[in-house]
Structure formats: structure tokens, C-alpha cells
Short mmCIF file of C-alpha atoms in Angstrom, two decimals:
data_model
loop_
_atom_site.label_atom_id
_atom_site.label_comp_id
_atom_site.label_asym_id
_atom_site.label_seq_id
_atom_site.Cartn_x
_atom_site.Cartn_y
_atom_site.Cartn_z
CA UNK A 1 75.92 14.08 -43.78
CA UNK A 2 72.90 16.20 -43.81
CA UNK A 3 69.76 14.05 -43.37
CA UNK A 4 68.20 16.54 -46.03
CA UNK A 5 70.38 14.68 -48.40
CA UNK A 6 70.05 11.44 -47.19
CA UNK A 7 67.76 10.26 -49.40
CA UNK A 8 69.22 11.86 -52.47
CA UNK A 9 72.10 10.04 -51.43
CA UNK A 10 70.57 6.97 -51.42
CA UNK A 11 68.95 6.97 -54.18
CA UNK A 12 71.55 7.91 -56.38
CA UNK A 13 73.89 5.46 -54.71
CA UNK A 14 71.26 2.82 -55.83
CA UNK A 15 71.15 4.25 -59.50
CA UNK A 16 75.34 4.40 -59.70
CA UNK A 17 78.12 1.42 -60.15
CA UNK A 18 78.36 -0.49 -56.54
CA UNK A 19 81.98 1.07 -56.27
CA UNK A 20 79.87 4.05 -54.94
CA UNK A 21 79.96 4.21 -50.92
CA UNK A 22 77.57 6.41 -48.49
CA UNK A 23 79.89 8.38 -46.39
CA UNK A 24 78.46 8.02 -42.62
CA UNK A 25 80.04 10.30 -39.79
CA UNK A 26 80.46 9.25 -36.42
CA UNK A 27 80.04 11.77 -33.60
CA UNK A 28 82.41 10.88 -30.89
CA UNK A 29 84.33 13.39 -28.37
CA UNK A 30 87.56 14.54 -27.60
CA UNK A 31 90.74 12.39 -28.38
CA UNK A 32 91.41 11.88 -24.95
CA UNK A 33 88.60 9.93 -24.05
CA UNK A 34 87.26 6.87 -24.87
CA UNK A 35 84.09 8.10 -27.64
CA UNK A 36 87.07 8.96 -30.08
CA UNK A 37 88.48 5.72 -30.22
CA UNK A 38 85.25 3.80 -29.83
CA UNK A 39 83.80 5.43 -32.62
CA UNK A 40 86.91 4.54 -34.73
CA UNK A 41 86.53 1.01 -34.35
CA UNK A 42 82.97 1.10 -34.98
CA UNK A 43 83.81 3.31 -38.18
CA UNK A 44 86.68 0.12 -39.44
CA UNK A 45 83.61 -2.56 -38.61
CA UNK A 46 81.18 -0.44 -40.96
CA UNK A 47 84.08 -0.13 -43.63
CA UNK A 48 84.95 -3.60 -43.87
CA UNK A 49 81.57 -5.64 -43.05
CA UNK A 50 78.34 -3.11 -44.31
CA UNK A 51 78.69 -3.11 -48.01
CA UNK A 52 78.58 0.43 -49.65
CA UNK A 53 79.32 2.17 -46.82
CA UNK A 54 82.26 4.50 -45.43
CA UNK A 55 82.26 5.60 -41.47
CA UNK A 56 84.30 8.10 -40.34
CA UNK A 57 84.93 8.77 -36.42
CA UNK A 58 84.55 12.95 -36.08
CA UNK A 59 85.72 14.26 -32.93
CA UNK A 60 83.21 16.24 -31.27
CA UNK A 61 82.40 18.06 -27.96
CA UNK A 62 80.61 14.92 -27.12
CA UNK A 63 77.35 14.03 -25.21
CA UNK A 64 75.30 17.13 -25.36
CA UNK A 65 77.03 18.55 -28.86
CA UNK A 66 76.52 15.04 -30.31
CA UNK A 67 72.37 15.28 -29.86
CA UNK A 68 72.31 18.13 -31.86
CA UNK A 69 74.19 17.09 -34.44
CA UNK A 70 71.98 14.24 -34.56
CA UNK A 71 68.81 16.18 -34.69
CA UNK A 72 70.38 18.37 -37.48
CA UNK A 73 71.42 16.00 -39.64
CA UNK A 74 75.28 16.75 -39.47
CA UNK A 75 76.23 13.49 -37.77
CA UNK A 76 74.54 9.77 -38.71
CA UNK A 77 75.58 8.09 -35.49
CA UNK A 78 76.62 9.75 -32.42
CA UNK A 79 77.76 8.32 -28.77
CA UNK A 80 76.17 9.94 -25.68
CA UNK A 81 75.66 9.84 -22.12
CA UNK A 82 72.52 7.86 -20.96
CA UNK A 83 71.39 10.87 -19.33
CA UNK A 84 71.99 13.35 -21.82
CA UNK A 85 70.21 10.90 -24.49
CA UNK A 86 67.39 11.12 -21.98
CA UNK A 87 67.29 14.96 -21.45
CA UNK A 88 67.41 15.32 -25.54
CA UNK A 89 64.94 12.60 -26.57
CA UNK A 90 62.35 14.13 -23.28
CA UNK A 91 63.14 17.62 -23.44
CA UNK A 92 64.58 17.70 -20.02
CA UNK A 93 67.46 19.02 -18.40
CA UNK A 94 70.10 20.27 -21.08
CA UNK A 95 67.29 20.15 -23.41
CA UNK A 96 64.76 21.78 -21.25
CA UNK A 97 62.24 23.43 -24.30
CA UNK A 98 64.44 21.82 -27.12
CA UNK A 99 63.15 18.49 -27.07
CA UNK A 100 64.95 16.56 -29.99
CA UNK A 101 61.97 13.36 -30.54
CA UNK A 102 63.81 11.89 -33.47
CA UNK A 103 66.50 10.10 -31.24
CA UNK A 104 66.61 6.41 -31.33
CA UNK A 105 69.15 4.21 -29.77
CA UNK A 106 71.06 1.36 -31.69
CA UNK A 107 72.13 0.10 -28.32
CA UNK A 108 74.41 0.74 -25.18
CA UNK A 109 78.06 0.40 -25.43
CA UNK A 110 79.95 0.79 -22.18
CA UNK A 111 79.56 2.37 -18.84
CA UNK A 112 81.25 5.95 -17.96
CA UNK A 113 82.64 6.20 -14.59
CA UNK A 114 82.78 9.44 -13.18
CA UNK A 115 86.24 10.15 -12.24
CA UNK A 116 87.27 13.00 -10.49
CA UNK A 117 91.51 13.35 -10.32
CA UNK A 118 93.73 15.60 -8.25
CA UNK A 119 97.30 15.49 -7.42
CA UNK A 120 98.78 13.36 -4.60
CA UNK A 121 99.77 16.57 -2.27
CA UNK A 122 96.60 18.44 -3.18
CA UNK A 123 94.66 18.99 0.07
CA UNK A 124 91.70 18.19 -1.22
CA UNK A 125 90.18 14.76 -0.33
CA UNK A 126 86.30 14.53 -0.80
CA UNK A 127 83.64 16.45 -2.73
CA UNK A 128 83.19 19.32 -0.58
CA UNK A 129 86.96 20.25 -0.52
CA UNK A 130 86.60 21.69 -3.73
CA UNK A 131 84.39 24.99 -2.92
CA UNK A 132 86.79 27.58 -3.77
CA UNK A 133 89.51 25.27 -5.75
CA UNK A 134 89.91 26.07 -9.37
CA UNK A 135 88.23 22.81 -11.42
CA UNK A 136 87.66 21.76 -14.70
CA UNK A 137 84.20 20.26 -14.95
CA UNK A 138 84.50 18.90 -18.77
CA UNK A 139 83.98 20.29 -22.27
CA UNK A 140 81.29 23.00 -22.42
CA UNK A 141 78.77 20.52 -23.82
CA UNK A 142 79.97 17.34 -22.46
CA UNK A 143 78.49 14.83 -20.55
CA UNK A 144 80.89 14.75 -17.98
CA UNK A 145 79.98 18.66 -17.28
CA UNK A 146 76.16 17.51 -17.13
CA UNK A 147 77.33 14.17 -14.34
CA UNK A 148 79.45 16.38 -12.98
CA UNK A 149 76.47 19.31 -12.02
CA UNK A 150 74.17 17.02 -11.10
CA UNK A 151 76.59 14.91 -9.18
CA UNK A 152 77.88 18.64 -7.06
CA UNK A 153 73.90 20.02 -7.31
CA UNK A 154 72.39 16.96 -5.75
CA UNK A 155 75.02 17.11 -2.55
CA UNK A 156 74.53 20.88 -1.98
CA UNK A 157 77.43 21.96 -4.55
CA UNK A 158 77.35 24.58 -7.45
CA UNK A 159 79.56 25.66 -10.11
CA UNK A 160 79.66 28.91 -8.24
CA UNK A 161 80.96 27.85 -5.41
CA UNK A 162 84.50 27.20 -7.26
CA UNK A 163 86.22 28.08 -9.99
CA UNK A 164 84.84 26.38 -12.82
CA UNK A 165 87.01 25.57 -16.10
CA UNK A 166 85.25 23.62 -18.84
CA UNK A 167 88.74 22.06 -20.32
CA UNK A 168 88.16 18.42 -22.75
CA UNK A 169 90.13 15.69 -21.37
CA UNK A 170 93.23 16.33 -22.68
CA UNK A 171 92.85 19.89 -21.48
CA UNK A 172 92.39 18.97 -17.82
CA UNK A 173 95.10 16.81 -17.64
CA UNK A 174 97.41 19.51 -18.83
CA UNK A 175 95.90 22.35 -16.90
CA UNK A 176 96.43 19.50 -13.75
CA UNK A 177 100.01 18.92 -14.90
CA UNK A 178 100.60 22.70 -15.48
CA UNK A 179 99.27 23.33 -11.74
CA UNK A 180 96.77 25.30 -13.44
CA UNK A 181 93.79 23.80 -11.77
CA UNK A 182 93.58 21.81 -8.87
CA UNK A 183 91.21 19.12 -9.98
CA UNK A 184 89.27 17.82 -12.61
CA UNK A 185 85.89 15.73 -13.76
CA UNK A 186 86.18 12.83 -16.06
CA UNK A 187 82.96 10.63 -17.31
CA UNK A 188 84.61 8.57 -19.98
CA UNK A 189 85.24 4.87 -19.23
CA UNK A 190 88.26 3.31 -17.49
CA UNK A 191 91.27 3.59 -18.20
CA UNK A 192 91.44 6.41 -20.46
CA UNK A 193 94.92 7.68 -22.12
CA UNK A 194 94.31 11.27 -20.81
CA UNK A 195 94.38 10.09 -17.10
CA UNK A 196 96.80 7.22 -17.91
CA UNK A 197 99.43 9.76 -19.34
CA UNK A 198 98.86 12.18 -16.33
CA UNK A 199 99.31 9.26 -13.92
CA UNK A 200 102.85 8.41 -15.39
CA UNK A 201 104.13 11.95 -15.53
CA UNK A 202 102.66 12.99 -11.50
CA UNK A 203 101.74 11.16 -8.48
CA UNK A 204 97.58 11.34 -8.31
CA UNK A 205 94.56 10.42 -6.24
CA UNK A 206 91.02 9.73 -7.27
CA UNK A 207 88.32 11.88 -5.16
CA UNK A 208 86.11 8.95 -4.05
CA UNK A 209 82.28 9.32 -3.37
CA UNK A 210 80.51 8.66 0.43
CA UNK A 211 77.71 5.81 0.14
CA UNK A 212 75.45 9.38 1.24
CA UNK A 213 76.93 10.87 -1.68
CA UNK A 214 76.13 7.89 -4.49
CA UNK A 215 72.64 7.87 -3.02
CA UNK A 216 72.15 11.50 -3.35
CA UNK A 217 73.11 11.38 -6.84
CA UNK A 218 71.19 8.38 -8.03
CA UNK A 219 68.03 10.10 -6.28
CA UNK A 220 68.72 13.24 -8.37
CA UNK A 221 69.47 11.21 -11.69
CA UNK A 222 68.34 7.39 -12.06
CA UNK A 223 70.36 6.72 -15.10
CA UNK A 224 73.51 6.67 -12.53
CA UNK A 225 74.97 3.24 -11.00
CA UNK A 226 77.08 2.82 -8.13
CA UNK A 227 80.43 1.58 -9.46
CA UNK A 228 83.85 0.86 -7.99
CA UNK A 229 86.99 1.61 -10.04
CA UNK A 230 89.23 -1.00 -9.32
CA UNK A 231 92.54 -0.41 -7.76
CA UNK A 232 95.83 -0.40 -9.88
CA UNK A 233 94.05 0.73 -13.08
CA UNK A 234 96.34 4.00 -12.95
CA UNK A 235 99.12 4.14 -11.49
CA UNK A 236 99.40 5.00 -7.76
CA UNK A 237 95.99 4.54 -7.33
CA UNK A 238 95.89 1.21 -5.62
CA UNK A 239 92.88 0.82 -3.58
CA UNK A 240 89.33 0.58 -5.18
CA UNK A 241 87.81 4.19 -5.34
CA UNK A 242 83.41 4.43 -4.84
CA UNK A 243 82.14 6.40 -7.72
CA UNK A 244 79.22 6.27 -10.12
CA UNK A 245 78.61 5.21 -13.64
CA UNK A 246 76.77 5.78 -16.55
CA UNK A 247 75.64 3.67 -19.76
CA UNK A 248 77.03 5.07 -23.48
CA UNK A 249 74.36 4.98 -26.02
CA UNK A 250 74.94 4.74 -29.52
CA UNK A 251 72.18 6.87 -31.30
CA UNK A 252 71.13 7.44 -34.88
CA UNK A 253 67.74 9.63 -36.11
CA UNK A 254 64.80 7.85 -36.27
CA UNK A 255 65.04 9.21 -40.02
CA UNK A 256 67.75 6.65 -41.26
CA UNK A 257 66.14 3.74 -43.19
CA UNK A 258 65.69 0.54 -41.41
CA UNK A 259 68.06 -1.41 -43.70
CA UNK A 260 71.10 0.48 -42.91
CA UNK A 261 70.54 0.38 -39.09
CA UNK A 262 70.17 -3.29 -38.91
CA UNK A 263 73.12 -3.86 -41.11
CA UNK A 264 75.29 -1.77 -38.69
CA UNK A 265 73.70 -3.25 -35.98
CA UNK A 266 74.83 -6.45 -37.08
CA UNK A 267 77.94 -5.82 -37.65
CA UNK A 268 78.59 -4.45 -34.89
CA UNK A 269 78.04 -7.28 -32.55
CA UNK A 270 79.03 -10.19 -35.19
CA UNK A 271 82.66 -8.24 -35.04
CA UNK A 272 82.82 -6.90 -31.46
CA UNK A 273 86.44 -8.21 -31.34
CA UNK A 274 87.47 -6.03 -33.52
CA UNK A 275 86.27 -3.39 -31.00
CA UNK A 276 87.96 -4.63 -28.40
CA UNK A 277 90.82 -4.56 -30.22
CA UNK A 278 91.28 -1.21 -30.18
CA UNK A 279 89.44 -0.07 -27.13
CA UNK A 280 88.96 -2.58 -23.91
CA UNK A 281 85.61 -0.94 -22.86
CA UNK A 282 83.75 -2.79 -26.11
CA UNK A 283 84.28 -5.85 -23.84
CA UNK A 284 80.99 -4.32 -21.82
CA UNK A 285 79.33 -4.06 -25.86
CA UNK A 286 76.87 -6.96 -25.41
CA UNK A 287 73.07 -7.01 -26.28
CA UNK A 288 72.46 -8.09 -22.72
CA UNK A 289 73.97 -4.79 -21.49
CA UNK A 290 71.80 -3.06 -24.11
CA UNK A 291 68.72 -4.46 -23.08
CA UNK A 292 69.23 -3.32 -19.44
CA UNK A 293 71.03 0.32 -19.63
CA UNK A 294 69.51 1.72 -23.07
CA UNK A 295 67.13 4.99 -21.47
CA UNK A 296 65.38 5.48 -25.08
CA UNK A 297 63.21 3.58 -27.82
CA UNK A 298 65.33 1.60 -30.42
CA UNK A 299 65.46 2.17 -34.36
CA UNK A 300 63.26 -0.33 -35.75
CA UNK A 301 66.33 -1.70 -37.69
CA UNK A 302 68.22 -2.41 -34.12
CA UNK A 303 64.81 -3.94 -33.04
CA UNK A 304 64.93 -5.87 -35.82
CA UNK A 305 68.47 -7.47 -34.61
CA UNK A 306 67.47 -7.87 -31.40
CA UNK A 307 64.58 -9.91 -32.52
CA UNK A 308 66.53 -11.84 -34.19
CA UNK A 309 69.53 -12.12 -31.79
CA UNK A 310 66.27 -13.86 -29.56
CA UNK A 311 66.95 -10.64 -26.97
CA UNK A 312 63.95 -9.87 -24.51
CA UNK A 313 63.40 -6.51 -25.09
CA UNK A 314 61.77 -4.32 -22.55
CA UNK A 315 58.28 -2.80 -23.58
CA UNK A 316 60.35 0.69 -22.91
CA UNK A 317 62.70 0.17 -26.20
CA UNK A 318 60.16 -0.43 -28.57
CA UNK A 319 59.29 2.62 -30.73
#
């Protein structure tokens, strides 16, 4: 929905029966990842708790795509990368000259883990084995194809140095599966159905990070975190794998009334089950986890729950 029209909207939804319902569009990813179905569940707690309102999870590009649709008005609510929210609200990176000061956070949802997947008898086993291997560094747009430069840029890799594919999620794993490419970037959280699939179809291995590696990373990019993916999350992938994370944000413009925020706010924590019933990374959906990974100022209707959810809220998130 246009944010032009927002307020037409809403005012003729207050002047028309209570049947009427806003129609709000959720800005998620591919459907191989975990935005897509994130954003559906949020899109069911909207429709059956936040009276006169309809969500709808779109699927997008993701991270980087999702800012801009944001800014423009074509998306109310949009997931994206910590960093790329940071880049787009700062006018940094992605966004160098395009700075896009209307974001504002409604909170953090999950962490990403970078995930980087080859086949068992590839012959590739650390970062630097894939100069001159054919790889799939995300959607053009995504934020895996933002962790994924910095990530290769801060330990003396570029895109140049290989052959780089930007395939979505599903498109890597096929390309992988197809022999087409030899490995692939995923920042989405764990497990997702794209790498799950692969692993049941093909014998893989994860591409794990050096301690060096992490560090040089988080120096480039403070918004990462050293995670671990645990062993046996896919299949033949049994030991724990060093890697880095990243916080999801769930963003709105600072141009949607205060009202609505807080009501989807609300609802979104009072009925976090519901979440996690369709996607096990809303188990990390907690205003704790807000409070520490969110990299931008809150809507003043979040704030508002927060306040009243008794949160301490960092100086940082207030508007």
C-alpha cells in the first residue's frame, strides 16, 4: 500500500461500516528462506488479533529490496538484515548517497546465520578455496549477498575472484543439485527448507569460518556475532560448524500512525506461539532480544509497548 494513500485509507476506513479492513503488505524474501514464512505468521497474528486489519506476506528479493519498498511506500512492514537496516536508515554501504531516514524498527526477530553449503566430494573446504569456483552469493539485493561481500572483502576475497551467481535460495540449491555451481551463501536462519531439501537429496558440508576469519568480519561489520550452528541440524552435517550471525529487524516507516504500530506490536508478542508454530526461529522473537540486537530507533508505537512491557530500552532506540 502506497503510504501516499495511507491516510486516505484511513480515514475513509474510519468513515465506512467496521466490516472495512486496511490491507497491510508484508515484505519478506524468497520462499525458500525463512522471511517468507515468518512474515506469514506475522500476517495470520495481524488478521486474527488487530481489528480492521488484513496482512499479507509478499515475497520479495529481501533485505536490501525490502528498504526500498519501505521508503516508497509499496510495502507497510518489511524484514531485513541488521546491517542492511543500518546501511539504509545511515546512508551507508548499499545505501551509500540514498539514505532512506524514515526507517524505524518494530523490533528484532531472529538471528541469520551465514551458511555457506557445498557438496560432500567438492574440494573445497574453507573460504579461500573458492577463488575461481563458480558461487552463488544470494539474490541480487539480498542480504545474504551484502554478509556474504563483506564477509569475502574483509578476509582479502572479491566477487571477482570467482564466479559469482546471484541465485535466491531455492535457486542455489538447485544450481548445487544440478552441479551447476559449486557452492553457495545462505543468511537466513537455521534450518531452512531450501538447505533441508538439498541435504536429503545429496550428501553436503558446511564451509566453516577460522576464529581469524569471524574476527575479521566482525571488525569490518559490528552488527555480526560469532555463532555456532549446531551439529545434526541437516543432515550429514554432524559436528558444530563456526560461522557468524546476524539480527532480523522488522521495520515499518516512521510515517505509519502510532496506533497501528503498537497494536501490531502487541500482538505480536501476546501471540508469539502462533509464530512458532509455523516457523521455529520466532522462538528467538522476545523483547529482550529486541532490546539488545535492534541497530535503529523504534516507531514510537513499538516504544510505546516496550514501555509498557517494563523493557529497558537503550538511549540508541528512542526516536
Amino acid at each position: 500500500m502506497k503510504l501516499t494513500k495511507y491516510f486516505a485509507v484511513a480515514a475513509l476506513v474510519a468513515a465506512t461500516p467496521a466490516m472495512a479492513q486496511m490491507q497491510l503488505s508484508i515484505a519478506t524474501g524468497g520462499t525458500g528462506g525463512v522471511y517468507y514464512p515468518m512474515g506469514g505468521g506475522l500476517a495470520e497474528v495481524i488478521n486474527n488479533n488487530v481489528e480492521g486489519y488484513s496482512a499479507t506476506a509478499e515475497v520479495t528479493g529481501a533485505s536490501v529490496e525490502n528498504m526500498g519498498l519501505i521508503a516508497t511506500g509499496d510495502a507497510d512492514l518489511a524484514i531485513g538484515l541488521a546491517d542492511t537496516v543500518q546501511q539504509a536508515y545511515s546512508g551507508t554501504g548499499r545505501f551509500e548517497g540514498q539514505e532512506l531516514p524514515m526507517i524505524r524498527a518494530v523490533g528484532s526477530l531472529y538471528a541469520n546465520m551465514v551458511q555457506i553449503v557445498t557438496l560432500a566430494d567438492s574440494d573445497i573446504e574453507t573460504i579461500d578455496d573458492l577463488k575461481g569456483k563458480r558461487v552463488s552469493v544470494g539474490a541480487p539485493g539480498s542480504g545474504t549477498e551484502v554478509n556474504a561481500k563483506t564477509l569475502l572483502e574483509a578476509n582479502g576475497i572479491s566477487f571477482d575472484d570467482f564466479n559469482a551467481q546471484r541465485l535466491n535460495f531455492n535457486e542455489t540449491a538447485d544450481a548445487l543439485n544440478n552441479g551447476d555451481i559449486d557452492a553457495g551463501f545462505w543468511s537466513v536462519g537455521a534450518p531452512t527448507s531450501s538447505i533441508l531439501n538439498l541435504a536429503t537429496t545429496n550428501s553436503i558440508r558446511m564451509i566453516g569460518l577460522s576464529d581469524e576469519q569471524v574476527e575479521a568480519a566482525k571488525a569490518a561489520d559490528p552488527v555480526f556475532a560469532s555463532l555456532s550452528l549446531a551439529g545434526g541440524v541437516y543432515d550429514g552435517v554432524d559436528e558444530a560448524v563456526s560461522t557468524l550471525g546476524v539480527p532480523n529487524v522488522l521495520v515499518v516507516s516512521s510515517e505509519m500512525d502510532d496506533d497501528t504500530v503498537y497494536m501490531i506490536t502487541k500482538a505480536m508478542y501476546e501471540n508469539i506461539a502462533d509464530m512458532q508454530a509455523v516457523h521455529p526461529a520466532a522462538n528467538e522473537t522476545t523483547v529482550e532480544f529486541s532490546m539488545n540486537a535492534t541497530p535503529v530507533p523504534l516507531h514510537p508505537g513499538a516504544l510505546r509497548y516496550y514501555e509498557e512491557a517494563g523493557a529497558t530500552i537503550p538511549d540508541k532506540l528512542r526516536p
